[in-house]
Coordinates of C-alpha atoms in Angstrom, one line a residue:
X1 CA 0.1 -0.3 -0.1
X2 CA 1.1 3.7 -1.2
X3 CA 1.2 6.7 1.0
X4 CA -0.3 8.0 -2.2
X5 CA -3.7 5.8 -1.7
X6 CA -4.0 7.3 1.7
X7 CA -3.5 10.7 0.8
X8 CA -7.1 11.3 0.5
X9 CA -7.8 10.2 4.5
X10 CA -7.0 13.7 5.8
X11 CA -8.2 16.0 8.6
X12 CA -11.2 17.8 7.2
X13 CA -11.2 21.6 7.0
X14 CA -7.2 21.6 8.6
X15 CA -5.1 23.9 6.5
X16 CA -1.9 22.0 5.2
X17 CA -0.6 25.7 4.0
X18 CA -0.6 26.7 7.3
X19 CA 2.3 29.6 8.1
X20 CA 5.6 28.9 9.9
X21 CA 5.5 31.2 12.9
X22 CA 6.0 28.9 16.2
X23 CA 8.7 26.3 17.1
X24 CA 10.3 23.5 15.1
X25 CA 10.4 23.3 11.2
X26 CA 7.4 23.8 8.6
X27 CA 7.8 20.4 6.8
X28 CA 10.5 17.3 7.8
X29 CA 12.4 18.0 4.4
X30 CA 12.9 21.5 6.2
X31 CA 14.5 20.3 9.5
X32 CA 16.9 18.1 7.2
X33 CA 17.8 21.2 4.8
X34 CA 18.0 24.0 7.6
X35 CA 19.3 22.2 11.0
X36 CA 22.9 22.6 12.1
X37 CA 24.8 19.7 13.4
X38 CA 24.2 18.9 16.8
X39 CA 26.2 20.6 19.6
X40 CA 25.0 19.0 22.6
X41 CA 22.7 16.5 23.7
X42 CA 20.4 16.0 26.7
X43 CA 20.6 12.7 28.3
X44 CA 18.0 11.3 30.9
X45 CA 21.1 9.6 33.8
X46 CA 20.1 7.9 36.4
X47 CA 21.5 6.1 40.2
X48 CA 18.4 3.9 40.7
X49 CA 19.6 0.7 41.1
X50 CA 23.2 1.7 41.8
X51 CA 25.4 2.0 45.3
X52 CA 26.0 5.9 44.8
X53 CA 23.2 7.8 47.0
X54 CA 22.1 10.4 44.8
X55 CA 19.8 12.1 43.0
X56 CA 19.1 11.5 39.1
X57 CA 20.5 14.1 36.8
X58 CA 20.1 15.4 33.3
X59 CA 23.6 15.3 31.4
X60 CA 24.6 18.0 29.1
X61 CA 26.7 16.4 26.5
X62 CA 29.3 18.4 24.4
X63 CA 28.8 17.0 20.7
X64 CA 30.6 19.6 19.4
X65 CA 33.9 17.8 17.6
X66 CA 36.0 21.2 17.6
X67 CA 35.1 21.6 21.0
X68 CA 38.3 21.2 24.3
X69 CA 35.1 19.2 25.8
X70 CA 34.0 17.0 23.2
X71 CA 32.5 13.7 24.4
X72 CA 32.1 15.5 28.0
X73 CA 29.4 15.6 30.4
X74 CA 29.7 19.6 30.8
X75 CA 26.9 20.2 32.8
X76 CA 24.1 17.9 35.2
X77 CA 20.9 19.1 36.4
X78 CA 20.5 17.4 39.4
X79 CA 16.6 16.4 40.7
X80 CA 15.3 17.7 43.9
X81 CA 14.7 14.0 45.3
X82 CA 16.2 10.6 45.0
X83 CA 14.7 7.7 43.5
X84 CA 13.2 9.2 40.3
X85 CA 13.9 6.8 37.6
X86 CA 14.6 9.1 34.9
X87 CA 13.6 7.5 31.6
X88 CA 11.4 9.5 29.0
X89 CA 11.7 12.7 28.4
X90 CA 10.4 15.9 26.0
X91 CA 10.1 19.2 24.9
X92 CA 7.1 21.6 25.8
X93 CA 6.7 22.4 21.9
X94 CA 7.8 21.0 18.9
X95 CA 7.4 21.0 14.7
X96 CA 3.3 20.4 15.5
X97 CA 3.3 23.7 17.1
X98 CA 5.1 25.7 14.3
X99 CA 1.9 27.2 13.4
X100 CA 1.6 28.9 17.2
X101 CA 3.3 32.7 17.2
X102 CA 5.3 33.3 20.3
X103 CA 5.4 29.6 21.2
X104 CA 9.6 28.0 22.3
X105 CA 10.6 25.3 21.9
X106 CA 12.3 26.2 25.6
X107 CA 11.3 23.8 28.2
X108 CA 12.2 20.4 28.8
X109 CA 9.2 17.7 30.6
X110 CA 11.5 15.2 33.4
X111 CA 9.3 12.6 34.9
X112 CA 10.7 9.9 37.3
X113 CA 9.3 6.8 36.2
X114 CA 9.4 5.3 39.4
X115 CA 8.4 8.1 42.3
X116 CA 5.8 9.7 39.1
X117 CA 7.6 13.2 39.8
X118 CA 7.3 15.6 37.0
X119 CA 10.3 18.0 36.5
X120 CA 10.1 21.2 34.3
X121 CA 14.2 22.5 33.3
X122 CA 13.9 25.4 31.5
X123 CA 16.7 24.9 29.0
X124 CA 17.0 29.2 27.6
X125 CA 20.2 28.5 28.2
X126 CA 21.2 25.5 26.0
X127 CA 24.3 24.6 27.5
X128 CA 22.7 25.0 31.2
X129 CA 19.3 24.5 31.6
X130 CA 17.9 24.7 35.4
X131 CA 15.0 23.4 37.6
X132 CA 12.2 25.4 37.1
X133 CA 9.1 23.7 38.6
X134 CA 8.2 20.4 39.8
X135 CA 4.9 18.7 40.1
X136 CA 4.5 16.0 43.1
X137 CA 3.4 12.8 43.3
X138 CA 0.7 13.2 45.0
X139 CA -1.0 15.8 42.4
X140 CA -0.2 13.7 39.6
X141 CA -1.9 10.2 42.0
X142 CA -5.1 12.7 42.1
X143 CA -6.1 11.3 38.7
X144 CA -5.3 7.7 39.2
X145 CA -2.8 7.6 37.0
X146 CA 1.2 6.8 37.4
X147 CA 4.7 5.7 36.1
X148 CA 4.7 8.3 33.8
X149 CA 6.7 7.3 30.5
X150 CA 6.3 9.1 26.4
X151 CA 6.3 12.6 26.3
X152 CA 4.9 14.5 23.6
X153 CA 4.1 18.2 22.7
X154 CA 0.9 18.4 21.3
X155 CA -0.5 21.3 19.2
X156 CA -1.4 24.8 21.0
X157 CA 1.1 24.2 23.8
X158 CA -0.4 21.4 25.6
X159 CA 1.6 18.0 26.8
X160 CA 0.3 14.5 26.8
X161 CA 2.4 12.1 28.7
X162 CA 1.7 8.5 28.5
X163 CA 0.9 6.5 31.9
X164 CA 1.6 3.1 32.7
X165 CA -0.6 2.6 35.9
X166 CA -2.8 3.7 38.1
X167 CA -2.3 5.7 41.6
X168 CA -1.1 1.9 43.2
X169 CA 1.0 0.7 40.1
X170 CA -1.8 -1.4 39.0
X171 CA -3.8 -1.6 36.0
X172 CA -4.7 0.9 33.8
X173 CA -3.0 3.6 32.8
X174 CA -3.9 6.5 30.5
X175 CA -3.1 9.6 29.8
X176 CA -2.0 12.9 31.6
X177 CA -2.1 16.2 29.7
X178 CA -0.2 19.1 31.3
X179 CA -1.2 23.0 29.6
X180 CA 1.2 25.9 28.3
X181 CA 2.1 26.5 32.5
X182 CA 2.6 22.7 33.3
X183 CA -0.1 22.4 35.8
X184 CA -2.2 19.4 35.0
X185 CA -5.2 19.9 32.7
X186 CA -6.7 16.4 34.0
X187 CA -6.8 12.8 32.2
X188 CA -6.6 13.1 28.2
X189 CA -8.5 10.2 27.4
X190 CA -12.0 8.9 29.4
X191 CA -10.8 6.3 32.2
X192 CA -11.2 2.9 31.0
X193 CA -10.2 3.0 26.4
X194 CA -7.0 0.2 27.7
X195 CA -5.3 -1.8 30.1
X196 CA -1.9 -1.7 29.5
X197 CA 0.2 1.6 28.0
X198 CA 3.7 2.2 27.1
X199 CA 4.5 4.4 24.2
X200 CA 2.5 6.5 21.5
X201 CA 2.9 8.5 18.5
X202 CA 0.3 10.7 17.0
X203 CA -0.5 11.7 12.8
X204 CA -2.9 14.8 13.6
X205 CA -3.5 15.2 9.7
X206 CA -4.9 11.8 9.9
X207 CA -6.8 12.2 13.2
X208 CA -5.1 9.1 14.8
X209 CA -2.9 8.2 17.3
X210 CA -1.1 5.0 18.1
X211 CA -0.2 3.6 21.5
X212 CA 1.6 0.3 22.9
X213 CA 1.9 -1.9 25.7
X214 CA 4.2 -3.2 28.3
X215 CA 2.9 -4.2 31.6
X216 CA 1.7 -2.4 35.2
X217 CA 4.6 -1.0 36.9
X218 CA 4.6 -3.5 39.6
X219 CA 5.0 -6.2 37.2
X220 CA 7.9 -4.6 35.5
X221 CA 9.9 -2.5 38.3
X222 CA 11.0 -5.8 40.4
X223 CA 12.7 -7.0 36.9
X224 CA 11.6 -9.4 34.0
X225 CA 10.0 -12.5 34.8
X226 CA 9.4 -15.1 32.2
X227 CA 6.4 -16.2 34.4
X228 CA 4.2 -12.8 33.8
X229 CA 4.8 -13.4 30.2
X230 CA 2.9 -16.7 30.6
X231 CA 0.3 -15.3 33.0
X232 CA -0.7 -12.6 30.4
X233 CA 0.8 -10.1 32.4
X234 CA 2.8 -7.9 29.7
X235 CA 1.1 -6.6 26.6
X236 CA 1.3 -8.0 23.0
X237 CA -1.7 -5.3 21.6
X238 CA -1.8 -1.4 19.6
X239 CA -4.1 0.7 20.3
X240 CA -5.5 2.9 17.6
X241 CA -7.4 6.1 19.1
X242 CA -9.3 9.0 17.2
X243 CA -7.2 12.3 18.1
X244 CA -9.6 14.4 18.3
X245 CA -12.1 12.2 20.5
X246 CA -9.1 10.9 22.9
X247 CA -11.0 6.9 22.2
X248 CA -9.9 3.9 20.7
X249 CA -10.9 3.1 17.7
X250 CA -9.3 0.4 16.7
X251 CA -7.3 -2.6 19.1
X252 CA -4.9 -5.4 16.8
X253 CA -3.3 -8.0 18.9
X254 CA -0.1 -8.9 17.7
X255 CA -0.4 -12.7 19.1
X256 CA 2.6 -14.5 20.3
X257 CA 4.6 -12.7 17.6
X258 CA 4.0 -9.9 19.1
X259 CA 5.2 -10.0 22.9
X260 CA 5.4 -6.4 24.0
X261 CA 5.3 -3.8 21.6
X262 CA 7.3 -1.0 23.2
X263 CA 8.2 1.5 20.4
X264 CA 6.3 3.2 18.0
X265 CA 6.8 5.2 14.9
X266 CA 4.6 6.9 12.3
X267 CA 6.5 8.3 8.9
X268 CA 7.2 11.6 9.8
X269 CA 5.1 13.1 6.4
X270 CA 2.0 14.1 8.1
X271 CA 0.3 12.4 4.7
X272 CA 1.2 8.9 5.8
X273 CA -0.9 6.2 7.7
X274 CA 2.5 3.7 7.7
X275 CA 3.7 3.2 10.9
X276 CA 6.4 0.3 13.0
X277 CA 6.3 -0.9 16.3
X278 CA 9.3 -3.1 17.7
X279 CA 7.9 -6.2 19.5
X280 CA 10.7 -6.0 22.8
X281 CA 10.6 -10.1 23.4
X282 CA 9.5 -11.5 20.7
X283 CA 11.9 -9.3 18.8
X284 CA 10.1 -8.8 15.4
X285 CA 9.0 -5.9 13.8
X286 CA 5.7 -5.0 12.8
X287 CA 4.5 -2.3 9.9
X288 CA 1.3 -1.6 10.0
X289 CA -1.4 1.1 7.7
X290 CA -4.8 2.4 7.2
X291 CA -6.2 -0.1 4.7
X292 CA -9.0 2.1 2.3
X293 CA -10.4 -0.4 1.3
X294 CA -11.2 -2.1 4.6
X295 CA -11.4 1.0 6.3
X296 CA -9.3 -0.4 8.9
X297 CA -5.6 -0.4 10.5
X298 CA -3.5 -3.3 9.7
X299 CA -0.7 -5.2 11.1
X300 CA 2.3 -7.2 9.5
X301 CA 5.3 -8.7 10.7
X302 CA 8.1 -7.8 8.0
X303 CA 11.3 -8.2 10.4
X304 CA 12.0 -11.1 12.4
X305 CA 15.2 -11.0 14.5
X306 CA 16.1 -14.7 16.0
X307 CA 16.8 -15.8 18.8
X308 CA 20.7 -16.9 19.3
X309 CA 21.9 -20.0 21.7
X310 CA 24.5 -19.0 24.2
X311 CA 26.4 -21.5 26.8
X312 CA 25.1 -19.3 29.6
X313 CA 21.5 -19.4 29.2
X314 CA 18.7 -22.2 29.4
X315 CA 17.3 -21.0 26.2
X316 CA 17.9 -19.0 23.5
X317 CA 18.2 -15.5 23.8
X318 CA 16.3 -12.8 21.8
X319 CA 17.5 -9.7 20.4
X320 CA 15.2 -7.4 22.5
X321 CA 14.2 -5.0 20.4
X322 CA 13.9 -2.1 22.5
X323 CA 14.2 1.3 20.3
X324 CA 13.4 1.8 17.1
X325 CA 13.8 5.4 14.9
X326 CA 13.1 6.4 11.4
X327 CA 14.9 9.3 9.5
X328 CA 13.8 12.1 9.1
X329 CA 13.4 11.6 5.6
X330 CA 11.5 8.5 5.8
X331 CA 14.4 6.4 4.4
X332 CA 15.5 4.1 6.7
X333 CA 14.4 2.0 10.0
X334 CA 17.0 1.9 12.8
X335 CA 16.8 0.0 16.0
X336 CA 18.5 -1.8 18.6
X337 CA 18.6 -5.4 20.0
X338 CA 19.8 -4.8 23.8
X339 CA 20.5 -8.1 24.3
X340 CA 22.5 -9.6 21.3
X341 CA 24.6 -6.2 21.4
X342 CA 23.1 -5.3 17.4
X343 CA 22.7 -2.0 15.7
X344 CA 20.5 -2.1 12.6
X345 CA 19.6 -0.3 10.0
X346 CA 16.8 -1.1 7.1
X347 CA 15.8 1.1 4.1
X348 CA 12.0 1.3 4.6
X349 CA 11.0 3.2 1.0
X350 CA 8.6 0.9 0.8
X351 CA 7.6 0.1 4.1
X352 CA 6.2 -3.1 3.6
X353 CA 9.5 -4.9 2.6
X354 CA 11.9 -3.4 4.5
X355 CA 15.4 -4.3 2.9
X356 CA 18.4 -4.5 5.4
X357 CA 21.1 -2.2 4.9
X358 CA 23.3 -2.5 7.7
X359 CA 24.1 -3.4 10.9
X360 CA 26.8 -3.2 13.8
X361 CA 27.6 -5.6 16.3
X362 CA 28.8 -3.6 19.6
X363 CA 28.1 -4.4 23.4
X364 CA 25.7 -6.9 24.6
X365 CA 25.9 -10.9 24.9
X366 CA 27.4 -11.3 21.3
X367 CA 29.2 -8.3 20.4
X368 CA 32.0 -8.3 18.2
X369 CA 33.3 -5.1 19.8
X370 CA 33.2 -5.4 23.3
X371 CA 35.9 -2.4 24.1
X372 CA 35.7 1.0 22.6
X373 CA 38.8 3.6 23.5
X374 CA 40.1 1.5 26.0
X375 CA 36.3 1.1 27.9
X376 CA 35.0 -2.3 28.3
X377 CA 31.3 -2.0 27.9
X378 CA 28.9 -3.1 30.2
X379 CA 25.7 -3.4 28.2
X380 CA 24.1 -3.5 24.8
X381 CA 23.1 -0.8 22.7
X382 CA 19.6 0.5 23.7
X383 CA 18.5 4.2 23.5
X384 CA 18.7 5.9 19.7
X385 CA 18.9 9.3 18.7
X386 CA 19.8 10.3 15.3
X387 CA 20.9 13.6 13.7
X388 CA 18.6 15.6 11.2
X389 CA 20.6 15.0 8.5
X390 CA 21.0 11.3 9.0
X391 CA 24.6 10.8 9.3
X392 CA 25.1 10.3 12.8
X393 CA 23.5 7.5 15.1
X394 CA 24.0 8.0 19.0
X395 CA 22.6 5.0 21.5
X396 CA 23.1 4.8 25.0
X397 CA 23.3 1.1 27.1
X398 CA 20.8 1.4 30.2
X399 CA 17.1 -0.2 29.6
X400 CA 16.0 0.1 33.2
X401 CA 17.8 -0.2 36.6
X402 CA 16.7 -3.3 37.5
X403 CA 16.6 -4.8 34.0
X404 CA 20.2 -3.6 33.9
X405 CA 21.1 -5.8 37.0
X406 CA 19.1 -8.6 36.1
X407 CA 21.0 -8.8 32.7
X408 CA 23.8 -6.3 32.8
X409 CA 25.1 -6.2 36.0
X410 CA 28.2 -4.7 35.5
X411 CA 26.4 -1.8 34.2
X412 CA 25.4 -0.4 38.1
X413 CA 29.6 -0.7 38.6
X414 CA 31.2 0.7 35.6
X415 CA 28.0 3.3 34.2
X416 CA 26.7 3.6 31.1
X417 CA 28.0 5.0 27.9
X418 CA 27.2 6.9 24.9
X419 CA 28.8 5.5 21.2
X420 CA 28.1 7.1 18.2
X421 CA 28.1 5.2 14.4
X422 CA 28.5 7.4 11.0
X423 CA 26.0 7.0 8.8
X424 CA 26.1 7.1 4.7
X425 CA 22.4 7.3 4.0
X426 CA 23.2 7.5 0.1
X427 CA 24.9 4.1 0.5
X428 CA 22.6 2.8 3.3
X429 CA 25.9 2.1 5.5
X430 CA 27.1 2.7 8.8
X431 CA 30.6 2.5 10.4
X432 CA 31.4 3.1 14.3
X433 CA 33.7 6.0 15.7
X434 CA 36.4 4.4 17.4
X435 CA 37.1 7.9 18.6
X436 CA 33.9 8.3 20.3
X437 CA 32.4 7.5 23.8
X438 CA 30.6 9.3 26.2
X439 CA 31.4 7.8 29.5
X440 CA 29.1 8.3 32.8
X441 CA 31.3 5.8 35.0
X442 CA 33.2 9.0 35.6
X443 CA 30.3 11.2 37.0
X444 CA 31.7 12.7 40.0
X445 CA 29.6 10.9 42.8
X446 CA 29.9 7.6 41.1
X447 CA 29.0 5.7 38.1
X448 CA 25.5 6.1 36.6
X449 CA 22.6 4.8 34.2
X450 CA 22.1 6.7 30.7
X451 CA 19.3 6.6 28.8
X452 CA 17.1 8.5 26.4
X453 CA 18.8 11.4 24.6
X454 CA 17.3 14.8 23.1
X455 CA 18.7 17.3 20.8
X456 CA 18.4 20.9 22.2
X457 CA 16.6 21.7 18.2
X458 CA 14.6 18.9 17.8
X459 CA 14.8 15.0 16.8
X460 CA 13.5 11.9 14.9
X461 CA 11.8 11.0 18.1
X462 CA 10.5 14.1 19.1
X463 CA 8.9 16.1 16.6
X464 CA 5.6 16.0 14.6
X465 CA 4.0 17.5 11.7
X466 CA 0.6 18.9 11.1

């Protein structure tokens, strides 16, 4: 199914020729052409599950190769309390708000996954962000929600956060909406629309949002237990929502091949209904799309990463596909297999028939490269971020503190790292930059973990277009 066949499914009355007055870029192509090379990165950094008694922090990393502090953490914004488990975060505004005059991409919304505390950082000074305000857990629990995960800015200045549990860490989860003043507006959806929640992405021109499933916080907080999978305590469904009404219109059960669907992405072009979701435990990629003839969404498995035998495991080791992203030109799908130690790249010019382009074997259980710049790697490739021009891919190595401790216990002792590959979009190839390494093992309070990465001026996993 081509994007041309979905071009009629646009939101009635939406002015697609809107003027660019606010934050972000007018189109994905403008993001490629008008953006400058990333000079800084913000990285979620945490001490949860380590021997270090210190608050989590947002690290500011110098990515300017001409700088004297290249590959160094040049600032740390500490959270006011301990035990947050900083995980995912996002901006108050992005390209979906480019029509809003006066709105700035200025504030980072930084939730604590375990604490349900939501921090707001003022990043007007990009190199030295400051904590501005905090929403306390008790205020979140009033809406019978907890465990914040994905943060997206939504048009007109609001912020939407996926919440994985109720106030007691059980099911159901839901969505929490903040207004432009970073006050809780309330639940975004009517209660009871879903049970499990995790990641989401929206495509406003198609009036659709898609969300995925992990598990109840009380299930995944202690670590992974295969018995929970057998008991049906982990998700395998994706949900398609009416974006304007905040109601689920269709649910697809991905079955045994789709256990634990985590990260989900629509293509960047706002006309498209195509997207991908990675199923972590099954280690498969599903392509989803709107079937005009059937008047519904469909999902098909298009990539299968086979489990591998290892002498220290009683069962074949799954790849554990834990993160994916799509290049800004919608040509390449990148992903990480955290347990295998793979970073991979597929050509998705035809979304229904991905073609393997290249991969790197770095860290993890089977990685061919286990040392960079003399630093022994303690984990596998996890959270990814791609430069807007598609020429540099970065990744960190921590998944979730308790899961790190199960599968890579050395991560707590040595700290995470951030690595980089140089990408050639013309040839579809990647090469590990063996001179690049950011080491969280050198933090002043002691080794820390590192998770999600954001650029100051937008990136492939935060910006949405109308």
